[in-house]
C-alpha cells in the first residue's frame, strides 16, 4: 500500500461515488468498447481498464487507490483481468467502480472453422493407430480428476470424495453446510475440486469430516433431520463437480460470529471469530483470509493472517486450539474505515470470512536448518503459526530468529511471550528494532537496512539451509527482499508474504 493524500480515503471515495458526479465522462451513457478504442485511453488523465469484459474509467479513482497510481497504470488501455486476479482478486470491483462503468467490450468475431483437410488428417492419424495429442491429454487429465459418490444409512448421509492423491490432510478440505446447501472443496496444489449441491432433505447443523490420508479419500458425514430414505443426494448447484485452477474459483465466504475481543497493545486487538457449526475449515500456516463488511452500502474487503490465541511455550502438542475458531490480530487505525468498523462490532455480531488464500507451502520450512523471520508491525501475524510449526515439527531446525521492527516499545506485539519463548527454547532468538525509541531504549534502533540485516541475518553454518520470511508494509517488504538479494541470498531462500 502507498500513503494516500488527505481526503482520499475509502470513505471519501464512497462519498464521491454517491455525489451524482459523472465519473465516466460519458454522461451516463453505456457504450460498446472495441480493443482499438480501449487502447486510446492509456494515460493517467484518461485511463480505461477492462476487467472480465467490462470497461471502467479509473481516472477519477487514481488518487484513491491504496496500491498507488503506478499499479493501475500497468493495465491502462488494456484488459487488466489477469493483473487484477494476481493482485486484487478479493476486491469487489463491481461495487467499488460501479459509477465508473463505461460499458462492455465488443465481442470479437468467432474464427472461421478450420479447413476440412485438417479433420481428414486427424482421421488418418487414428487409422494409423495414433491418437491425436489433445485426446491423449484429455484422458490423462481425466484420470487425475477427483470423483465423488454418496451412500446412506437410516440416520446418516456420507459423501465420499476420491481425490486420487496421497498426503491428503484436513487443511486441504473445506466444508460448509448451511440451509440444505452442501459445499465441499478439496485443495490439490494449485487446483480445486468442488462438490456443491442443494440437498434433497434437511440435515442437522453439525458436520463430520474423515480423511484417509494415505489413499486420499475424504468422507463428509451429515446427520439426517428425519430418518427417511433419500432418493437422491440433491440438485447440483453452480460449479458442482468441477476441477479447476484455484485462482479461477470464486472466493467463498461464510458468516462468523465475534465471540471475544482483547487488547494486545494500545492500538491492536485480538479478535476471536467462531465458525458456523456446519463448517470445517483449518487455515494452513502462512495463508490468509479476507474479511468482508458492508460499509455505508459499499462492500469492503481486507486480508488478515490468522494467529494462535497465544504463543505456546511448550512445543509438545501440535494442536493448541480447536478448529472452531479463527483468531485475528488487528491494528485499529484512527482514520481506517475498515478497522474502525471492525472495532465497533459488538460480541455476537457477524462478519463474512473467506476461504484461505496464499502461496506459502509448509515444505519450504520442513527442510530448513535456519529460519529467519523479518516482521514490520502487524507483519508479525504470519510469523506466529510459522514459528509454532517450525519449533514443533521441523526436526532439522537448528535456529529460529525473529527480527521485529516497530516504531516504539508500546507497539511491540506479544513482547513478553516472545521473550519467554527465547528463554524457554534455546533454538529461538528475538531481536527488537525501533525506529522512534525513547531515550531509555537500550536496544537496536533504525529502519530496515542492508547494514542491519547483514548484522542479524546469518546462517548457523556456512552451508546450512536457510529460509528467510518477510512481512510488513509494502515498502518494508520490497526493500527487505532487495537488501537480502544484495547480501547474496537466492530467490528460493526468501519468501515474502503479500496479500
XYZ file of C-alpha atoms in Angstrom:
499
model
C 0.000 0.000 0.000
C 1.028 3.616 -0.518
C 0.171 6.607 1.709
C -2.896 8.397 0.309
C -3.261 12.180 0.251
C -5.643 13.707 2.830
C -9.245 13.485 1.612
C -8.519 10.365 -0.467
C -9.668 7.609 1.901
C -12.137 4.817 1.104
C -14.861 6.879 2.816
C -14.029 9.892 0.606
C -14.275 7.662 -2.486
C -17.667 6.311 -1.368
C -18.876 9.901 -0.871
C -17.690 10.860 -4.359
C -19.470 7.872 -5.982
C -22.719 8.876 -4.242
C -22.407 12.580 -5.127
C -24.093 12.219 -8.523
C -20.957 13.489 -10.313
C -20.341 11.932 -13.750
C -17.290 9.692 -13.203
C -17.341 8.057 -16.634
C -17.046 11.158 -18.793
C -19.930 9.807 -20.915
C -22.854 11.484 -19.102
C -24.337 8.169 -18.035
C -24.301 6.520 -21.488
C -23.028 2.938 -21.680
C -21.091 2.125 -24.846
C -19.627 -0.918 -26.553
C -15.830 -0.602 -26.465
C -13.545 -2.015 -29.155
C -9.922 -3.007 -28.448
C -8.744 -0.033 -30.518
C -10.916 2.372 -28.523
C -9.741 0.901 -25.197
C -6.083 1.257 -26.223
C -6.520 5.028 -26.789
C -7.313 5.594 -23.087
C -3.898 4.752 -21.634
C -2.801 7.942 -19.831
C -3.077 8.998 -16.192
C -5.528 11.756 -17.061
C -7.527 9.414 -19.306
C -7.310 5.800 -18.143
C -9.713 2.992 -19.034
C -9.250 -0.620 -17.886
C -11.151 -3.769 -18.863
C -11.923 -6.355 -16.135
C -13.829 -9.533 -17.119
C -15.363 -7.952 -20.199
C -16.439 -4.681 -18.535
C -14.618 -1.394 -19.141
C -14.137 1.188 -16.367
C -12.859 4.743 -16.490
C -10.498 4.589 -13.487
C -9.151 8.140 -13.960
C -11.163 9.598 -11.040
C -10.164 6.609 -8.842
C -6.388 7.059 -9.367
C -5.714 9.094 -6.207
C -7.941 6.862 -4.060
C -6.269 3.561 -4.997
C -4.446 2.102 -1.945
C -1.908 0.380 -4.232
C -0.947 3.672 -5.871
C -1.376 5.082 -9.358
C 1.530 3.104 -10.845
C -0.238 -0.188 -10.073
C -3.348 0.932 -12.002
C -1.279 2.294 -14.881
C 0.144 -1.197 -15.548
C -3.263 -2.086 -17.036
C -4.067 1.272 -18.661
C -5.803 0.873 -22.030
C -5.726 -2.931 -21.842
C -7.513 -5.974 -20.457
C -6.315 -5.953 -16.834
C -8.153 -9.117 -15.711
C -5.011 -11.258 -15.205
C -3.163 -8.468 -13.400
C -6.243 -7.813 -11.266
C -6.522 -11.515 -10.361
C -2.862 -11.624 -9.297
C -3.080 -8.565 -7.067
C -6.716 -7.784 -6.176
C -8.802 -10.915 -6.828
C -10.552 -10.403 -3.476
C -11.693 -6.826 -4.174
C -15.314 -6.325 -5.208
C -14.551 -4.028 -8.135
C -18.194 -4.077 -9.349
C -19.210 -2.361 -6.110
C -16.158 -0.043 -5.881
C -16.196 1.068 -9.517
C -19.877 0.826 -10.481
C -20.110 4.608 -11.060
C -17.073 4.398 -13.393
C -18.574 1.801 -15.778
C -18.075 2.845 -19.401
C -19.588 -0.272 -20.996
C -18.865 -3.774 -22.292
C -16.079 -4.894 -24.567
C -17.272 -5.526 -28.124
C -17.483 -9.256 -28.857
C -14.779 -10.467 -31.218
C -15.939 -12.337 -34.327
C -15.566 -16.109 -33.927
C -12.774 -17.599 -36.040
C -13.894 -19.434 -39.186
C -13.896 -23.253 -38.946
C -10.631 -24.962 -39.815
C -10.330 -26.433 -43.293
C -11.716 -29.877 -43.888
C -8.211 -31.185 -44.706
C -7.124 -30.872 -41.049
C -10.081 -33.040 -39.987
C -9.124 -35.628 -42.619
C -5.505 -35.755 -41.466
C -6.681 -36.248 -37.870
C -8.830 -39.151 -39.035
C -5.811 -40.692 -40.808
C -3.736 -40.483 -37.616
C -6.342 -42.506 -35.784
C -6.440 -45.108 -38.543
C -2.651 -45.423 -38.231
C -3.083 -46.285 -34.576
C -2.068 -42.859 -33.259
C -4.433 -40.927 -31.039
C -4.480 -37.162 -31.657
C -2.400 -35.405 -28.995
C -5.258 -33.431 -27.451
C -7.251 -36.605 -26.801
C -4.304 -38.195 -25.003
C -4.054 -35.134 -22.767
C -7.763 -35.121 -22.064
C -7.799 -38.751 -20.933
C -4.752 -38.397 -18.641
C -6.234 -35.245 -17.084
C -9.479 -37.149 -16.567
C -7.612 -39.900 -14.672
C -6.353 -37.298 -12.199
C -9.726 -35.601 -11.726
C -11.333 -36.396 -8.353
C -14.756 -38.039 -8.297
C -17.453 -38.412 -5.675
C -20.161 -40.835 -4.567
C -22.643 -40.983 -1.708
C -24.463 -43.540 0.403
C -26.903 -43.508 3.306
C -27.993 -45.327 6.441
C -31.230 -44.681 8.334
C -29.722 -41.652 10.059
C -26.623 -40.588 8.074
C -25.629 -39.365 4.635
C -21.974 -39.899 3.681
C -20.492 -38.081 0.685
C -17.213 -39.691 -0.383
C -14.670 -37.790 -2.488
C -11.910 -39.824 -4.129
C -9.095 -37.309 -4.613
C -6.685 -39.809 -6.263
C -3.974 -38.067 -4.296
C -1.779 -39.191 -1.403
C -0.981 -36.988 1.592
C -4.472 -35.547 1.857
C -4.927 -33.695 5.165
C -7.602 -31.697 6.953
C -6.176 -28.322 5.882
C -6.934 -29.263 2.257
C -10.632 -29.966 2.923
C -13.142 -27.124 3.331
C -16.774 -27.987 4.017
C -19.741 -25.650 4.506
C -23.232 -26.971 5.121
C -25.962 -24.420 5.812
C -29.662 -24.365 4.960
C -29.566 -27.613 2.943
C -26.693 -26.305 0.826
C -23.594 -28.523 0.934
C -20.291 -27.198 -0.390
C -17.201 -29.388 -0.153
C -13.941 -28.098 -1.644
C -10.707 -30.067 -1.894
C -7.441 -28.172 -2.493
C -4.885 -30.038 -4.613
C -1.771 -27.891 -5.165
C -2.936 -25.107 -7.488
C -6.256 -26.799 -8.277
C -9.602 -27.046 -6.542
C -12.292 -29.731 -6.764
C -15.832 -28.810 -5.719
C -18.948 -30.729 -4.730
C -21.848 -28.287 -4.392
C -25.465 -29.440 -4.033
C -28.818 -28.318 -2.723
C -29.529 -31.351 -0.548
C -32.704 -33.338 -1.078
C -33.727 -33.097 2.595
C -32.743 -31.203 5.729
C -29.703 -32.230 7.790
C -28.573 -31.205 11.278
C -26.118 -28.324 11.676
C -23.055 -30.342 12.625
C -20.804 -31.941 10.018
C -18.081 -34.569 10.476
C -15.101 -34.976 8.150
C -12.997 -38.162 7.944
C -9.810 -38.301 5.871
C -7.947 -41.452 4.854
C -4.668 -39.559 4.333
C -2.651 -42.291 2.631
C -5.229 -43.084 -0.069
C -6.695 -39.592 -0.369
C -10.303 -40.492 0.415
C -12.439 -37.791 2.068
C -15.765 -38.515 3.783
C -18.268 -35.777 4.621
C -20.789 -37.175 7.114
C -24.157 -35.456 7.552
C -26.884 -36.343 10.038
C -30.414 -36.567 8.612
C -33.033 -34.395 10.337
C -35.647 -37.074 9.604
C -34.918 -40.782 9.288
C -36.306 -41.106 5.776
C -34.841 -42.724 2.674
C -33.367 -40.182 0.228
C -33.948 -40.898 -3.446
C -31.062 -38.592 -4.468
C -28.335 -36.504 -2.844
C -29.837 -33.275 -4.189
C -29.773 -30.781 -7.046
C -26.328 -29.756 -8.364
C -25.505 -26.075 -7.879
C -23.388 -23.677 -9.991
C -19.914 -25.217 -10.031
C -20.740 -28.738 -8.838
C -18.244 -31.480 -9.735
C -15.688 -29.096 -11.283
C -11.895 -29.376 -11.080
C -10.291 -26.034 -11.957
C -7.394 -23.738 -11.036
C -7.791 -22.251 -7.572
C -7.424 -18.725 -8.922
C -10.406 -19.340 -11.265
C -12.637 -20.363 -8.347
C -14.683 -17.548 -6.814
C -13.866 -16.876 -3.180
C -16.437 -18.386 -0.847
C -17.461 -16.582 2.357
C -19.315 -17.744 5.430
C -20.677 -15.601 8.303
C -18.647 -15.939 11.518
C -19.689 -14.682 14.941
C -17.435 -12.400 17.006
C -17.058 -14.115 20.401
C -14.245 -12.119 22.036
C -12.046 -9.061 21.570
C -8.982 -8.475 23.781
C -6.330 -5.757 23.847
C -2.817 -6.706 22.769
C -1.293 -3.199 22.658
C -2.633 0.370 22.780
C -3.952 0.094 19.194
C -4.025 -3.650 18.396
C -6.663 -6.209 19.393
C -7.050 -9.964 19.190
C -10.432 -10.823 17.643
C -11.860 -14.326 18.009
C -14.496 -15.375 15.453
C -16.492 -18.593 15.740
C -17.092 -20.645 12.598
C -20.640 -21.871 11.914
C -21.365 -25.414 13.167
C -21.674 -26.731 9.613
C -18.194 -25.504 8.608
C -14.957 -27.483 8.563
C -12.075 -25.056 7.929
C -8.434 -25.273 9.023
C -6.316 -22.370 7.779
C -2.874 -23.545 6.640
C 0.269 -21.983 8.111
C 1.295 -18.887 6.151
C -2.102 -18.356 4.489
C -4.569 -15.510 4.965
C -8.331 -14.992 4.826
C -10.382 -11.983 3.729
C -12.915 -10.234 5.934
C -15.866 -8.620 4.177
C -18.112 -5.897 5.586
C -20.775 -3.681 4.049
C -19.794 -0.110 4.960
C -22.285 2.631 4.035
C -23.701 0.443 1.265
C -20.351 -0.483 -0.294
C -18.685 -3.864 0.092
C -15.214 -3.512 1.632
C -12.714 -6.378 1.892
C -9.353 -6.718 3.693
C -6.849 -9.600 4.078
C -5.685 -10.819 7.506
C -3.457 -13.724 8.571
C -4.888 -15.840 11.410
C -2.739 -16.301 14.517
C -2.899 -18.633 17.519
C -4.844 -17.481 20.613
C -1.493 -17.246 22.432
C 2.153 -18.056 21.765
C 2.669 -21.615 23.066
C 5.796 -22.059 25.178
C 5.516 -25.852 25.317
C 6.002 -27.402 21.923
C 4.986 -30.947 22.743
C 1.495 -30.826 21.263
C 0.743 -29.659 17.754
C -2.883 -28.675 18.303
C -3.242 -25.790 20.728
C -6.807 -24.815 19.992
C -9.848 -26.337 18.397
C -10.690 -25.777 14.744
C -13.949 -23.980 15.522
C -12.432 -20.511 15.936
C -10.321 -18.051 13.938
C -8.048 -15.605 15.799
C -7.003 -12.366 14.091
C -4.597 -9.752 15.485
C -5.732 -6.444 14.000
C -4.282 -2.940 14.344
C -7.065 -0.339 14.646
C -6.267 2.799 12.649
C -7.850 6.051 13.870
C -8.779 7.047 10.297
C -9.133 3.498 8.903
C -12.707 2.953 7.750
C -12.457 -0.843 7.757
C -10.684 -1.340 11.107
C -12.904 1.257 12.802
C -15.971 -0.688 11.621
C -14.396 -3.912 12.970
C -13.624 -2.257 16.295
C -17.253 -1.130 16.630
C -18.555 -4.689 16.282
C -20.318 -5.973 19.381
C -19.819 -9.503 20.749
C -22.348 -11.631 18.854
C -22.119 -9.596 15.619
C -21.194 -11.337 12.372
C -18.503 -10.791 9.728
C -18.028 -12.667 6.437
C -14.791 -14.691 6.352
C -13.393 -16.182 3.141
C -11.633 -19.437 2.327
C -7.844 -19.310 2.830
C -5.546 -17.972 0.126
C -1.786 -17.709 -0.210
C 1.140 -19.403 -1.921
C 3.190 -20.378 1.139
C 3.896 -24.120 1.404
C 4.974 -25.868 4.619
C 7.516 -27.862 2.610
C 9.546 -24.627 2.344
C 10.185 -24.831 6.109
C 10.464 -28.580 6.504
C 13.981 -28.751 5.054
C 15.238 -25.598 6.801
C 18.017 -25.628 9.361
C 17.878 -21.862 9.917
C 14.574 -19.970 9.880
C 14.842 -16.167 9.889
C 11.674 -14.064 10.245
C 11.662 -10.348 9.406
C 8.489 -8.630 10.605
C 7.380 -4.996 10.445
C 4.493 -4.162 12.835
C 1.480 -6.391 12.197
C 3.611 -8.208 9.595
C 4.282 -10.315 12.712
C 0.950 -12.168 12.247
C 2.056 -14.795 9.657
C 5.137 -15.485 11.785
C 3.101 -16.791 14.767
C 1.900 -20.061 13.240
C 5.109 -20.397 11.239
C 7.234 -20.221 14.383
C 4.963 -22.675 16.164
C 5.132 -25.120 13.239
C 8.917 -24.857 12.859
C 9.716 -25.325 16.560
C 7.200 -28.180 16.880
C 7.547 -30.181 13.711
C 10.751 -29.364 11.813
C 13.248 -31.928 13.098
C 16.299 -30.482 11.302
C 15.745 -26.927 12.638
C 18.858 -25.548 14.380
C 17.925 -21.871 14.806
C 14.814 -19.686 14.537
C 15.344 -15.945 14.733
C 12.704 -13.178 14.714
C 13.891 -9.663 13.820
C 10.930 -7.487 14.766
C 10.751 -3.847 13.561
C 8.394 -1.384 15.302
C 8.130 2.358 15.904
C 8.049 2.339 19.729
C 8.224 -0.144 22.626
C 4.452 0.205 23.096
C 3.922 -1.122 19.558
C 5.682 -4.471 20.132
C 3.119 -7.275 19.861
C 3.381 -10.132 22.384
C 6.742 -8.867 23.649
C 6.583 -10.782 26.960
C 5.556 -14.009 25.242
C 8.413 -13.732 22.726
C 10.971 -13.057 25.473
C 9.614 -16.014 27.485
C 9.895 -18.250 24.422
C 13.511 -17.184 23.849
C 14.314 -18.171 27.464
C 12.457 -21.468 27.147
C 13.725 -22.685 23.748
C 17.440 -22.270 23.065
C 16.859 -22.529 19.291
C 14.806 -19.303 19.308
C 16.148 -15.747 19.440
C 14.262 -12.442 19.124
C 15.706 -9.021 18.251
C 13.555 -5.876 18.617
C 14.468 -2.859 16.462
C 12.714 0.502 16.979
C 12.548 3.451 14.565
C 11.194 6.002 17.093
C 12.504 4.860 20.516
C 12.523 6.910 23.703
C 15.916 7.860 25.141
C 15.587 4.984 27.663
C 15.711 2.342 24.913
C 18.961 0.381 25.065
C 18.237 -1.967 22.154
C 18.876 -1.553 18.433
C 17.261 1.289 16.530
C 16.667 2.257 12.912
C 14.677 1.140 9.890
C 15.226 -1.959 7.768
C 18.579 -1.540 6.035
C 21.375 -3.506 4.428
C 23.691 -2.923 7.397
C 21.118 -4.032 9.997
C 20.301 -7.167 8.011
C 23.961 -8.045 7.456
C 24.390 -7.890 11.245
C 21.448 -10.138 12.144
C 20.715 -12.371 9.133
C 23.305 -15.145 9.289
C 23.494 -18.879 8.685
C 24.352 -21.051 11.680
C 26.857 -22.891 9.476
C 28.475 -21.936 6.196
C 26.343 -24.277 4.057
C 23.192 -24.591 6.214
C 19.779 -24.487 4.518
C 18.118 -21.186 5.309
C 14.599 -19.814 4.801
C 14.006 -16.086 5.297
C 10.375 -14.959 5.575
C 9.470 -11.275 5.445
C 6.190 -9.447 6.032
C 5.216 -5.848 6.725
C 4.096 -2.718 4.865
C 4.791 -2.987 1.116
C 7.875 -0.666 1.071
C 9.366 -2.588 4.045
C 8.885 -5.935 2.281
C 10.133 -4.767 -1.138
C 13.235 -3.063 0.312
C 13.937 -6.018 2.583
C 13.834 -8.516 -0.299
C 16.220 -6.326 -2.304
C 18.672 -5.994 0.620
C 18.616 -9.787 1.142
C 19.373 -10.408 -2.539
C 22.232 -7.892 -2.329
C 23.558 -9.882 0.648
C 23.700 -12.967 -1.573
C 20.524 -14.839 -0.603
C 18.740 -16.526 -3.510
C 15.085 -16.178 -4.538
C 14.477 -19.747 -3.257
C 15.735 -18.792 0.207
C 13.351 -15.815 0.546
C 9.560 -15.854 0.981
C 7.710 -12.525 1.026
C 4.177 -12.581 2.446
C 1.896 -10.347 0.376
C -1.890 -10.245 0.022
